[in-house]
CSV table of C-alpha atoms in Angstrom, one decimal:
chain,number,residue,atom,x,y,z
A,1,UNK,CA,0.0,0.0,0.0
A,2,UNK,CA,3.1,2.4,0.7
A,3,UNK,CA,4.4,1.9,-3.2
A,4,UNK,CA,1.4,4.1,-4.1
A,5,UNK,CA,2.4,7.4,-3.2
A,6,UNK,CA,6.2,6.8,-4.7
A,7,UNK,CA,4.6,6.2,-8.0
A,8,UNK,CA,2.3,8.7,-7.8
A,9,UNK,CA,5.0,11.4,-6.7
A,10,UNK,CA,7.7,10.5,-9.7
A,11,UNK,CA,4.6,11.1,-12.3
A,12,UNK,CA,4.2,14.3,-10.6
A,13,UNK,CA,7.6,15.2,-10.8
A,14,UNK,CA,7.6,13.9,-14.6
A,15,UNK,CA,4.6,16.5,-15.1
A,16,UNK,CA,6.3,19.5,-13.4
A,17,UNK,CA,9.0,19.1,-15.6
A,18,UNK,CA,6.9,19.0,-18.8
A,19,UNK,CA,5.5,21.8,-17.5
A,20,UNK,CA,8.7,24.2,-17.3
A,21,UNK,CA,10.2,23.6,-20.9
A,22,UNK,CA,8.5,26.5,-22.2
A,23,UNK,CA,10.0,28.3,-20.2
A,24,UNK,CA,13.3,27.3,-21.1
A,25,UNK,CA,13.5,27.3,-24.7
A,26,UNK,CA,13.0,31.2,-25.4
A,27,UNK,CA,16.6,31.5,-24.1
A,28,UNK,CA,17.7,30.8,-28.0
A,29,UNK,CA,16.0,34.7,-29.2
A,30,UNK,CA,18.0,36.7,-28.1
A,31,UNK,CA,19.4,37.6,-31.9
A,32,UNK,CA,15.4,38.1,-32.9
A,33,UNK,CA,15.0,40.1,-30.2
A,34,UNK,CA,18.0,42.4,-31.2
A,35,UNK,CA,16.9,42.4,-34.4
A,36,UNK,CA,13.5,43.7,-33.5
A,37,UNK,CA,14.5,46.1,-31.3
A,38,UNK,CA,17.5,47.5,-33.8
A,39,UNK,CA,14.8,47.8,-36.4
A,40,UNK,CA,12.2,49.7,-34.7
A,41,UNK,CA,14.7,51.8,-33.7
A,42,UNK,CA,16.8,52.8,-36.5
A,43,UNK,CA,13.6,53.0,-39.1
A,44,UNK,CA,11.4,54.8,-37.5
A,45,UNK,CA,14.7,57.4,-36.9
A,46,UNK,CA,16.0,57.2,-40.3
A,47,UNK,CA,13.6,55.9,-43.1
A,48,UNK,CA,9.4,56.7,-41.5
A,49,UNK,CA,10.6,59.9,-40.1
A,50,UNK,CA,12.0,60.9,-43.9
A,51,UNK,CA,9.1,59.2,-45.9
A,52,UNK,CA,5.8,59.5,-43.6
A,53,UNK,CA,7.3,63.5,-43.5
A,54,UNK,CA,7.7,63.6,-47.1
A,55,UNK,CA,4.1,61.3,-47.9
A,56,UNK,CA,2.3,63.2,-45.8
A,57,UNK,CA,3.4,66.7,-47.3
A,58,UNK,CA,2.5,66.5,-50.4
A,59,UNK,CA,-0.6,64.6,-50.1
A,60,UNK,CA,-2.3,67.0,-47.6
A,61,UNK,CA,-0.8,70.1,-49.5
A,62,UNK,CA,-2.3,68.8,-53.3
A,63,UNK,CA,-5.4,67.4,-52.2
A,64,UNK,CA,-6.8,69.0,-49.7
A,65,UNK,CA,-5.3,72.3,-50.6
A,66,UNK,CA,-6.8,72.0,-54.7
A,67,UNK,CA,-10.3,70.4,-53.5
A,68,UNK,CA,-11.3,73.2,-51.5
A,69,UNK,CA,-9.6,75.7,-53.6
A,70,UNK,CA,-11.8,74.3,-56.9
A,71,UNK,CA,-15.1,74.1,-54.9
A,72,UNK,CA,-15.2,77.1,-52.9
A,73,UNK,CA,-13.7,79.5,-55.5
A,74,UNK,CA,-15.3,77.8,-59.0
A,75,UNK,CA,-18.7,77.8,-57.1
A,76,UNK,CA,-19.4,81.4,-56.4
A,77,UNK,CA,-17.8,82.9,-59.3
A,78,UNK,CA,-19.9,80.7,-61.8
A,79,UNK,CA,-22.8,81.0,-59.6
A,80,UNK,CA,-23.2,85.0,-59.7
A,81,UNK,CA,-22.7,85.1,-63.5
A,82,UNK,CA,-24.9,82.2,-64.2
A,83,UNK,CA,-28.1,83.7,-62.2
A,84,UNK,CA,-28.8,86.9,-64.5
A,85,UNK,CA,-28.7,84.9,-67.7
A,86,UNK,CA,-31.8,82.8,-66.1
A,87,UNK,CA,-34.2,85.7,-65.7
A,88,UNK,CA,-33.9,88.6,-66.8
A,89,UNK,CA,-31.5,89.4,-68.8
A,90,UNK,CA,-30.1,91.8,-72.2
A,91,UNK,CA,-28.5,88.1,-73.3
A,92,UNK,CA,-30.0,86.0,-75.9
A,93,UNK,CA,-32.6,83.4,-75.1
A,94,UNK,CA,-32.0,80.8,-77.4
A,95,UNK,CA,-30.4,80.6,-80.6
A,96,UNK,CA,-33.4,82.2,-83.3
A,97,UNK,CA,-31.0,83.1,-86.1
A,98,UNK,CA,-28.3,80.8,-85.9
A,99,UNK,CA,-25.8,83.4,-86.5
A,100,UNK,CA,-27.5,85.4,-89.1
A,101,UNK,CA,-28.5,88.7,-89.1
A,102,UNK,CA,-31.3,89.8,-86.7
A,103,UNK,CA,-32.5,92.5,-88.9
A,104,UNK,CA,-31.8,93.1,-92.7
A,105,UNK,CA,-29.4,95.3,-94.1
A,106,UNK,CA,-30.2,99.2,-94.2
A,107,UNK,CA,-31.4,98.3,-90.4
A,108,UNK,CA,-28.4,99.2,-87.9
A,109,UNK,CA,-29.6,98.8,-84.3
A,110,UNK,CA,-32.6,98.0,-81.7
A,111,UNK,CA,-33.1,99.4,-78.6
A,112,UNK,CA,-34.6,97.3,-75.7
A,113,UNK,CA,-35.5,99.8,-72.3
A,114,UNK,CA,-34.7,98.2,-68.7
A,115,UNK,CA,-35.6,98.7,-66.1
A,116,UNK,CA,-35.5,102.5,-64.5
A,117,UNK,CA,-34.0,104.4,-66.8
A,118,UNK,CA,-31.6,101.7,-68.2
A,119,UNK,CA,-31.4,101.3,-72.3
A,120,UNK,CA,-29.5,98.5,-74.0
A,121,UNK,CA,-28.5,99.0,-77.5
A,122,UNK,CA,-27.6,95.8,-80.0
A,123,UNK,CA,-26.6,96.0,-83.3
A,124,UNK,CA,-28.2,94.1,-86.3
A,125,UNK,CA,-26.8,91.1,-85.3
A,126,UNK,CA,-27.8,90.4,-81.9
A,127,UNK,CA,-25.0,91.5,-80.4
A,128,UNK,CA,-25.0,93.9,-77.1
A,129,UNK,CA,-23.0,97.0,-77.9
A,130,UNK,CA,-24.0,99.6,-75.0
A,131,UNK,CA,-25.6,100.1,-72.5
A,132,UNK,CA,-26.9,103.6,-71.1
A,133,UNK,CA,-29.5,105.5,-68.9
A,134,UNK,CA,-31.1,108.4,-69.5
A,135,UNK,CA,-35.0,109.0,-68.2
A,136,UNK,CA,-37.3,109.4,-70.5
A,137,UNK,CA,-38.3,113.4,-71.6
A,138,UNK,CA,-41.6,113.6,-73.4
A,139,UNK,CA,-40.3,117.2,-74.2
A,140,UNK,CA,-37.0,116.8,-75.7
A,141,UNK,CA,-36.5,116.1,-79.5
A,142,UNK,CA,-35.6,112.6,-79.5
A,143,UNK,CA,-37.2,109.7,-79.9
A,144,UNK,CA,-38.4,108.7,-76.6
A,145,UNK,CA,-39.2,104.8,-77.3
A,146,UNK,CA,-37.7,101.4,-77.6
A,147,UNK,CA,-37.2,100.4,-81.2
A,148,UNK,CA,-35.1,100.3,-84.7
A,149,UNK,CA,-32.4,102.6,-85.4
A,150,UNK,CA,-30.6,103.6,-88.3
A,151,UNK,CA,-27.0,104.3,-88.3
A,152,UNK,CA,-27.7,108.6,-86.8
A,153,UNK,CA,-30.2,107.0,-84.6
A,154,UNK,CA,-30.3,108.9,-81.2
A,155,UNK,CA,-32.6,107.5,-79.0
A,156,UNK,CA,-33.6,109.4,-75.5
A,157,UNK,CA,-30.4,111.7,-77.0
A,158,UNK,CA,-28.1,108.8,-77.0
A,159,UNK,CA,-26.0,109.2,-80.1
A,160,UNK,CA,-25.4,105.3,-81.0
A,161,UNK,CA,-22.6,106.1,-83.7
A,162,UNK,CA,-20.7,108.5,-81.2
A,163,UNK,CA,-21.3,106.7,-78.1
A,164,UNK,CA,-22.4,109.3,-75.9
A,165,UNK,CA,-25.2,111.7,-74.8
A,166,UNK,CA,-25.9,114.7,-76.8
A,167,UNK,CA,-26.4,117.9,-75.9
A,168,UNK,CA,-29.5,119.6,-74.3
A,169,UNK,CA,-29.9,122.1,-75.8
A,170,UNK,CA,-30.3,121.2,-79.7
A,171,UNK,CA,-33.1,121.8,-82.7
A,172,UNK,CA,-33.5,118.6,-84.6
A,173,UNK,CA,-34.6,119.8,-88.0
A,174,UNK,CA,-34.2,118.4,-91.7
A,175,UNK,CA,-31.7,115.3,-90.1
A,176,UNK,CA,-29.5,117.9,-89.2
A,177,UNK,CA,-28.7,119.1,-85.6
A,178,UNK,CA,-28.0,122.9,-84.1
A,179,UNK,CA,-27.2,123.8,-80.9
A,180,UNK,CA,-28.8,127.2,-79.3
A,181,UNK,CA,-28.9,129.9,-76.4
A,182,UNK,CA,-32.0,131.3,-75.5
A,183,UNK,CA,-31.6,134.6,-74.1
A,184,UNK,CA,-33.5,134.9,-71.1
A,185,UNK,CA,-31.9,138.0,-69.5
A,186,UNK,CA,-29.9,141.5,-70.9
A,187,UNK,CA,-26.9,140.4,-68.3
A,188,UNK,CA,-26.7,137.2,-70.1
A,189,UNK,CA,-22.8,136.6,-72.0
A,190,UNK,CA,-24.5,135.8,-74.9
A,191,UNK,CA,-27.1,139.2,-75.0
A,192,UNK,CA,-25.2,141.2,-77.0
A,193,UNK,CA,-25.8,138.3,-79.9
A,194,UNK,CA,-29.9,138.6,-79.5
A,195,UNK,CA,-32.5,140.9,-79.6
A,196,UNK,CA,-35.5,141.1,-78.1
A,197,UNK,CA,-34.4,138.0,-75.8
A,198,UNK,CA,-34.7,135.8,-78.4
A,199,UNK,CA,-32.0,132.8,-79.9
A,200,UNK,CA,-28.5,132.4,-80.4
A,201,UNK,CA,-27.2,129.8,-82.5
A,202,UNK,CA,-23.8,128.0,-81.0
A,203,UNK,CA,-22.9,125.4,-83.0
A,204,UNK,CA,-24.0,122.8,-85.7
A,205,UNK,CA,-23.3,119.2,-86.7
A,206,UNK,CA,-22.2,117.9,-90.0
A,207,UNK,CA,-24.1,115.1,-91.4
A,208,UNK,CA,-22.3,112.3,-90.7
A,209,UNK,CA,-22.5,113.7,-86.9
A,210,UNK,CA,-18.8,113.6,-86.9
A,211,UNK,CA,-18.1,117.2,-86.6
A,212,UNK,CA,-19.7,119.8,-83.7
A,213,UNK,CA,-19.2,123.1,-85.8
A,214,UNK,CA,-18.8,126.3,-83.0
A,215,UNK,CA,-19.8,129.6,-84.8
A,216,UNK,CA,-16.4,132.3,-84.0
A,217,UNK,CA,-19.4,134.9,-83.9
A,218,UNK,CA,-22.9,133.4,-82.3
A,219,UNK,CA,-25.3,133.9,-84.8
A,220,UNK,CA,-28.4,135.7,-83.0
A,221,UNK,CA,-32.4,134.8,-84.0
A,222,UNK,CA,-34.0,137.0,-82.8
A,223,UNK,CA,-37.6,136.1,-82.2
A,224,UNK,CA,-38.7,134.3,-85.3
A,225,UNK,CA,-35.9,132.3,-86.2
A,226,UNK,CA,-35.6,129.6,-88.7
A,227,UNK,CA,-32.9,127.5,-90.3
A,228,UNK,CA,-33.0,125.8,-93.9
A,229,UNK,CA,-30.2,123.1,-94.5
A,230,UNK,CA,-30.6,122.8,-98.5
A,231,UNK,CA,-27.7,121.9,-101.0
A,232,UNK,CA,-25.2,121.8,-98.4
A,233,UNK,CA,-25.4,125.3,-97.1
A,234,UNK,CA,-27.6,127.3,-94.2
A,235,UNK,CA,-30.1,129.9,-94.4
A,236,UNK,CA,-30.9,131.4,-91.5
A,237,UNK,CA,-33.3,134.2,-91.2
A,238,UNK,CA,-34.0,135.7,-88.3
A,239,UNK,CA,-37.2,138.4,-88.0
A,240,UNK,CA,-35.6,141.4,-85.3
A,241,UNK,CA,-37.4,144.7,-83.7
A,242,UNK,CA,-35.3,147.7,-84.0
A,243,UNK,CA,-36.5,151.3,-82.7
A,244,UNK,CA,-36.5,154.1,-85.1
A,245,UNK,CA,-38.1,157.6,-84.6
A,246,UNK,CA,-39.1,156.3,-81.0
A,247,UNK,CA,-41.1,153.5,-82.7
A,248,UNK,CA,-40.6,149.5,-83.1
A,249,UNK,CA,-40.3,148.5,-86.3
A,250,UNK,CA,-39.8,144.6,-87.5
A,251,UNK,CA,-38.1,143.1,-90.0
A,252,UNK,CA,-36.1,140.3,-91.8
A,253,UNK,CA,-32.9,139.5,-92.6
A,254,UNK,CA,-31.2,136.6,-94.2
A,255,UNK,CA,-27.7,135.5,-94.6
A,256,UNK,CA,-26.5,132.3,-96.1
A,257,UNK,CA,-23.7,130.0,-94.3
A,258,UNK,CA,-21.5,127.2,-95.7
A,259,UNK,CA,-20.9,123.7,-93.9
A,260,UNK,CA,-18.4,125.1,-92.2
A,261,UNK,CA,-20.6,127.9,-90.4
A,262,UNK,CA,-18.6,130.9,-92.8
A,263,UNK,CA,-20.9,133.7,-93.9
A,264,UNK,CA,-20.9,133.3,-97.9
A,265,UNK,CA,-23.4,136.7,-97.8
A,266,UNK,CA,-26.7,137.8,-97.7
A,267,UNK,CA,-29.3,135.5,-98.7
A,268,UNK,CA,-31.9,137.1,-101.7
A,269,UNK,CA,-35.6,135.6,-101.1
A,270,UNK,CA,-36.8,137.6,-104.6
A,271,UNK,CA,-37.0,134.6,-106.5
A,272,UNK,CA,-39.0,132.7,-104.1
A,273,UNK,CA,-41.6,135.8,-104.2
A,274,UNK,CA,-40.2,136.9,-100.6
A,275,UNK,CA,-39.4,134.9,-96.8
A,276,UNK,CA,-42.8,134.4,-96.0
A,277,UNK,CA,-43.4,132.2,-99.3
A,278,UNK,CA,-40.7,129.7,-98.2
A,279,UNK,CA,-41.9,127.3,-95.7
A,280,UNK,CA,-39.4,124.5,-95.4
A,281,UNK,CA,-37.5,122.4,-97.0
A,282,UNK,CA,-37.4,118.9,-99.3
A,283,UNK,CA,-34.7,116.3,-98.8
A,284,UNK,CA,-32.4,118.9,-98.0
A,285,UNK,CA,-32.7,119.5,-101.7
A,286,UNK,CA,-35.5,122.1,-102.5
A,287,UNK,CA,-37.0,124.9,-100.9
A,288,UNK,CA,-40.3,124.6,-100.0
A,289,UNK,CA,-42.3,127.1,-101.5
A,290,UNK,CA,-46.3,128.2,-100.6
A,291,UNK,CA,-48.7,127.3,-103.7
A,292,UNK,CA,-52.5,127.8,-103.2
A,293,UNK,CA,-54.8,126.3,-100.7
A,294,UNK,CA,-56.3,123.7,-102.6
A,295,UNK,CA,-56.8,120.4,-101.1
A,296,UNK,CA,-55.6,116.8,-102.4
A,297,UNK,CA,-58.2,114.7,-104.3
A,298,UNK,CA,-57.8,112.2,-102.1
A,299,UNK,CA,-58.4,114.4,-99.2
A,300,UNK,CA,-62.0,113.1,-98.9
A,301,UNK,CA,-63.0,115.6,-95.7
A,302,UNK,CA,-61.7,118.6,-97.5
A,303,UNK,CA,-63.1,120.8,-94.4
A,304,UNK,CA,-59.9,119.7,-92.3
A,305,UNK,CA,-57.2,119.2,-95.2
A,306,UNK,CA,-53.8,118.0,-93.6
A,307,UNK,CA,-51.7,117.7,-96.4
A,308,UNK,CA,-50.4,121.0,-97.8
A,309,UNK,CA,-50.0,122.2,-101.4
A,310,UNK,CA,-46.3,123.0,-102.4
A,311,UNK,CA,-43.9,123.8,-105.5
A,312,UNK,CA,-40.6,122.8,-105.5
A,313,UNK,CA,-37.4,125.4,-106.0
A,314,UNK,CA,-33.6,124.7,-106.5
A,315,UNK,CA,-31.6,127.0,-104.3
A,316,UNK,CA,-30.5,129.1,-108.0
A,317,UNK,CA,-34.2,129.9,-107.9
A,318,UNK,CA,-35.8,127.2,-110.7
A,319,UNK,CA,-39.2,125.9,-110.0
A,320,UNK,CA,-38.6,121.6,-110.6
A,321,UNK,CA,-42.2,120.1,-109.7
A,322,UNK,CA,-45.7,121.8,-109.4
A,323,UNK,CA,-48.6,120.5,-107.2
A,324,UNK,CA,-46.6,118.9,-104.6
A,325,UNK,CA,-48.9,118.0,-101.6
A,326,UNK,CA,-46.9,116.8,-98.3
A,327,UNK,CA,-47.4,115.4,-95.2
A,328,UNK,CA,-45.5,117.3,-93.0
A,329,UNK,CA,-42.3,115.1,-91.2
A,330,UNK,CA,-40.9,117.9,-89.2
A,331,UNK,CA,-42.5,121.1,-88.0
A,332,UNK,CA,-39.9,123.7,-86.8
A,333,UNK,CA,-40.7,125.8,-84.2
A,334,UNK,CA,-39.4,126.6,-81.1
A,335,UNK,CA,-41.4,125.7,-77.7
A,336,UNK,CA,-42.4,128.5,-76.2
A,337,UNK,CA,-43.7,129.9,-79.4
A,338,UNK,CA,-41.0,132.0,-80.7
A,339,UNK,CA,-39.4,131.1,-84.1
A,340,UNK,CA,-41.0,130.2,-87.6
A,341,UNK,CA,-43.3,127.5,-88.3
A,342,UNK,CA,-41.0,125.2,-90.8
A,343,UNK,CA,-41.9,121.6,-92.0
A,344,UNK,CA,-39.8,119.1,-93.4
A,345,UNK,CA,-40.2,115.9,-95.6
A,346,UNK,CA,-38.9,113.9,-97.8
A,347,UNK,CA,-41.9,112.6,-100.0
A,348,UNK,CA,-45.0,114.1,-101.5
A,349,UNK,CA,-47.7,112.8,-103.3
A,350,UNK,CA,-48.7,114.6,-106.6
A,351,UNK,CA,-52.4,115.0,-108.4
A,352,UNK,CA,-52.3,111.6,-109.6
A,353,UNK,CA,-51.9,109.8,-106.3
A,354,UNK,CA,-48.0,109.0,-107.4
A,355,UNK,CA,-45.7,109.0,-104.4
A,356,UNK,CA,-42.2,110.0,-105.0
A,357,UNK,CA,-39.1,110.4,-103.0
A,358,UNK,CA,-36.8,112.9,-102.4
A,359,UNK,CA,-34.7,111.9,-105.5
A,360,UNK,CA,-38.0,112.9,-107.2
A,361,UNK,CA,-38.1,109.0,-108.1
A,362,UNK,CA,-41.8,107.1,-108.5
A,363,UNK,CA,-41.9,104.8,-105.5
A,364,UNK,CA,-45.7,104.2,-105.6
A,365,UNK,CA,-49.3,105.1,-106.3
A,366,UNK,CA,-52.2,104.9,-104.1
A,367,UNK,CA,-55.1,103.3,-104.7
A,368,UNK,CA,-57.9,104.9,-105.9
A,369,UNK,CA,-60.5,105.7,-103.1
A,370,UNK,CA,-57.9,106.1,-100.2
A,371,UNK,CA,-58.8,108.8,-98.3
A,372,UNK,CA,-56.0,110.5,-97.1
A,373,UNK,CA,-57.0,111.8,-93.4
A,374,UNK,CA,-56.2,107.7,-92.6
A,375,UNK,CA,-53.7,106.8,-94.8
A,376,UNK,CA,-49.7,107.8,-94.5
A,377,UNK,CA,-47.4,108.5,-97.3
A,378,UNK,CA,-44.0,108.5,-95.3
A,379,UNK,CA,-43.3,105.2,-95.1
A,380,UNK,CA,-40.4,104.1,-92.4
A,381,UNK,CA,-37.8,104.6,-95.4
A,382,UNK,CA,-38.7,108.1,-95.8
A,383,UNK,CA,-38.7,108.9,-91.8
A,384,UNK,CA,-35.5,110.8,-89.8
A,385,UNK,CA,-32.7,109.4,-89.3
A,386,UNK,CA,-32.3,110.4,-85.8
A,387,UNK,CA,-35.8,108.5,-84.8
A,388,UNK,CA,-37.0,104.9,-84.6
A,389,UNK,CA,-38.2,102.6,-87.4
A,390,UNK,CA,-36.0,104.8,-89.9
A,391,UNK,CA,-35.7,102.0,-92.5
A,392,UNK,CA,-37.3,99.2,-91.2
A,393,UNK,CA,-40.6,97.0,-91.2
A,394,UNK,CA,-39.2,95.1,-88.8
A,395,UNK,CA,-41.0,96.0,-84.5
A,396,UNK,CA,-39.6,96.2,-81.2
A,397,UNK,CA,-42.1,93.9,-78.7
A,398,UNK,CA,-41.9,94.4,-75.4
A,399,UNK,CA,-45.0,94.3,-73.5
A,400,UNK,CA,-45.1,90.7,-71.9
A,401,UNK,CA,-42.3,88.6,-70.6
A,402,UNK,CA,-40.5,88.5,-73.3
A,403,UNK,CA,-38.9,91.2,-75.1
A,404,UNK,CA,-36.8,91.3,-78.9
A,405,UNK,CA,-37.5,92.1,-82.3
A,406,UNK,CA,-40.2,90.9,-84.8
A,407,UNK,CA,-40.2,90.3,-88.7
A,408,UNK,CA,-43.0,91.8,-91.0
A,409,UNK,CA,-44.9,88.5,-90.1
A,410,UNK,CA,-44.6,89.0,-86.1
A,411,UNK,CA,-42.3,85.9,-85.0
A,412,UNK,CA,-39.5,86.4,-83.7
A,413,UNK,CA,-36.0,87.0,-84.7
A,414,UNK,CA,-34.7,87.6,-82.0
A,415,UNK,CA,-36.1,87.0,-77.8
A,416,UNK,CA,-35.0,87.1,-74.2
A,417,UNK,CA,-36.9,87.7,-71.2
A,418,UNK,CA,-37.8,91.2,-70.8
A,419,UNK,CA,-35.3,93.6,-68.8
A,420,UNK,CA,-37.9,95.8,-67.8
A,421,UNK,CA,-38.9,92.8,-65.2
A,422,UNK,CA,-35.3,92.6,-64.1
A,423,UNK,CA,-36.6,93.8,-60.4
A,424,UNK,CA,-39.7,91.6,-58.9
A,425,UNK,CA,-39.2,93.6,-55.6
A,426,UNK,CA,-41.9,96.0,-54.5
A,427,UNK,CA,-41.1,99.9,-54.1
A,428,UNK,CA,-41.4,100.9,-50.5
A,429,UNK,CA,-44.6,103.3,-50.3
A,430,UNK,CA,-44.9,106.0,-47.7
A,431,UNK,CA,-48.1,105.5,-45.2
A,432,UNK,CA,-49.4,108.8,-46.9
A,433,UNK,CA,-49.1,106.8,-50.4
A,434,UNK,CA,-52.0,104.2,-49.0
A,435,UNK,CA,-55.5,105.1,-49.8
């Protein structure tokens, strides 16, 4: 019974011993565990502090650095420019004319209004060219509208070909401009010019609007003034009051200018039968000269006729066409009443019903039966060059939300949203303004 606990004790031992090789046989690392502790050491020194500094560098400084820099900047510079061309805008809203022409040839610009007192101008192909403000005057001489232009156009008194405002002061008469003083006061610098506190004439333009002509002398008006461009010269008359024998006593005086504003002399109405029988001008061609007060034929109501009967004088004094009636395109006269009543056109309509031009050429006949009181011979060929539709059968729409130009049909050639609806905010209104 005593062998029992020998046996049992050697396995025991046996066991313990098993137990403790483990422990034992790690003695053989120490080389690995050099090795791992040289290379920890010396990499992370030498080679990961270089390359995860080098790595790292780069990769924040391109990627982060160009992400952001593409996202934030791109994004709100595209984003202001892109927002206008949505609604509204002066761009073009679609592609109508495929690069053609908006309006034919002969047909220069079109003038779209904004909003406020902002105009754009584009030219015959679409294109935006300027872009001004000027409020609109129902009392100055321009046209005072959206529309077509010719190449002089000058719409609210923007000059399209010189690119800038004209001035205020200016008689628009026979396509030609003149630029004036009125003499309000005898302390005025310009008094010793005018009797009877009437005009003085400052300057003129050529025809081509390239040259503003300043007069060394100011030429004075006097109360009843008047000025004929015809064959490339000026007639001014001028009606004055002088005192003689304690009395004041009118009368008339004419000189005639050359385009370069030089007196050439004294102008002699004799062969006209005196001032008072000239009464305008034709095409800057002719004189206008008073025949009798007979109405047209076609004037049906002949209680109210509004075309006027007229012959037709060179400057030398010869008589070219009889029986000229005309429908007045320009009426001179000065606002507050002083100054001639002058007309101006540039087509008449003879006996016949034959239209002609101011070449004297046939351009048509109208129908038998029209009656003139509702029926216009100037066609938008024949209108001024400074104003609207001059040339053109083509329309400026702009009443909905859409603005452009129309052909003689009515589509469009041309379309964007309207400016004039470029602000949907509501003006501010003063209590006193609510009723």
């Amino acid at each position: 019974m005593k062998k029992t606990p020998i046996i049992a004790s050697c396995a025991a031992l046996l066991l313990f011993a098993s137990a403790c090789v483990p422990s034992v046989k790690p003695q053989d690392t120490p080389a690995p565990t050099a090795e791992v502790t040289a290379a920890p050491t010396e990499n992370p020194t030498d080679g990961p502090t270089a390359a995860p500094t080098a790595a790292p560098t780069e990769e924040p400084t391109e990627s982060p650095t160009a992400e952001p820099t593409e996202a934030h900047t791109a994004e709100p510079t595209v984003t202001p420019t892109e927002e206008p061309i949505a609604f509204p805008t002066p761009s073009r809203l679609g592609n109508l004319v495929n690069g053609e022409a908006v309006l034919p040839e002969g047909m220069a610009y079109f003038v779209l209004d904004g909003e406020s007192d902002i105009h754009y101008v584009y030219d015959r192909f679409g294109e935006l060219k300027a872009t001004f403000t000027a409020p609109s005057d129902d009392f100055n001489c321009w046209s005072d509208s959206a529309g077509i232009y010719g190449e002089y156009g000058v719409p609210y008194g923007y000059c399209i070909k010189r690119g800038e405002m004209m001035p205020e002061n200016i008689i628009r008469f026979a396509n030609r401009l003149f630029e004036y003083r009125k003499i309000w006061e005898e302390e005025d610098e310009y008094s010793e010019y005018a009797e009877y506190y009437g005009f003085v004439l400052t300057a003129f333009w050529d025809k081509k609007l390239e040259r503003r002509i300043e007069f060394d002398k100011p030429m004075g008006f006097g109360f009843g003034a008047s000025i004929l461009p015809v064959e490339d010269k000026l007639i001014l008359i001028a009606d004055r009051d002088v005192e003689e024998n304690g009395e004041q006593v009118s009368y008339t005086e004419a000189i005639m200018l050359d385009e370069n504003g030089e007196v050439i002399g004294d102008f002699d109405p004799a062969p006209f039968g005196g001032i008072d029988m000239i009464e305008g001008v034709f095409a800057d061609r002719y004189l206008l000269i008073k025949a009798d007060d007979e109405a047209h034929p076609l004037e049906l109501d002949s209680d109210w006729p509004w075309y006027r009967k007229y012959d037709l004088y060179s400057l030398s004094g010869e008589c070219v066409m009889r029986d000229c009636w005309l429908d007045p395109q320009d009426r001179f006269s000065y606002w507050d009443g002083l100054g001639r009543l002058l007309i101006y056109a540039n087509c008449f309509i003879n006996r016949q019903g034959e239209v002609f031009d101011g070449d004297l050429n046939l351009l048509y006949t109208v129908p038998d039966g029209t009656d003139l009181h509702i029926f216009d011979i100037t066609t938008s060929e024949n209108d001024s060059i400074f104003g609207r539709y001059y040339r053109c059968g083509y329309t400026v729409d702009q009443q909905g939300v859409y603005a452009g130009v129309k052909d003689e049909e009515g589509s469009w050639v041309f379309k964007i949203y309207n400016p004039r609806l470029a602000s949907d905010s509501q003006p501010e209104t003063e209590p006193d303004d609510e009723w």
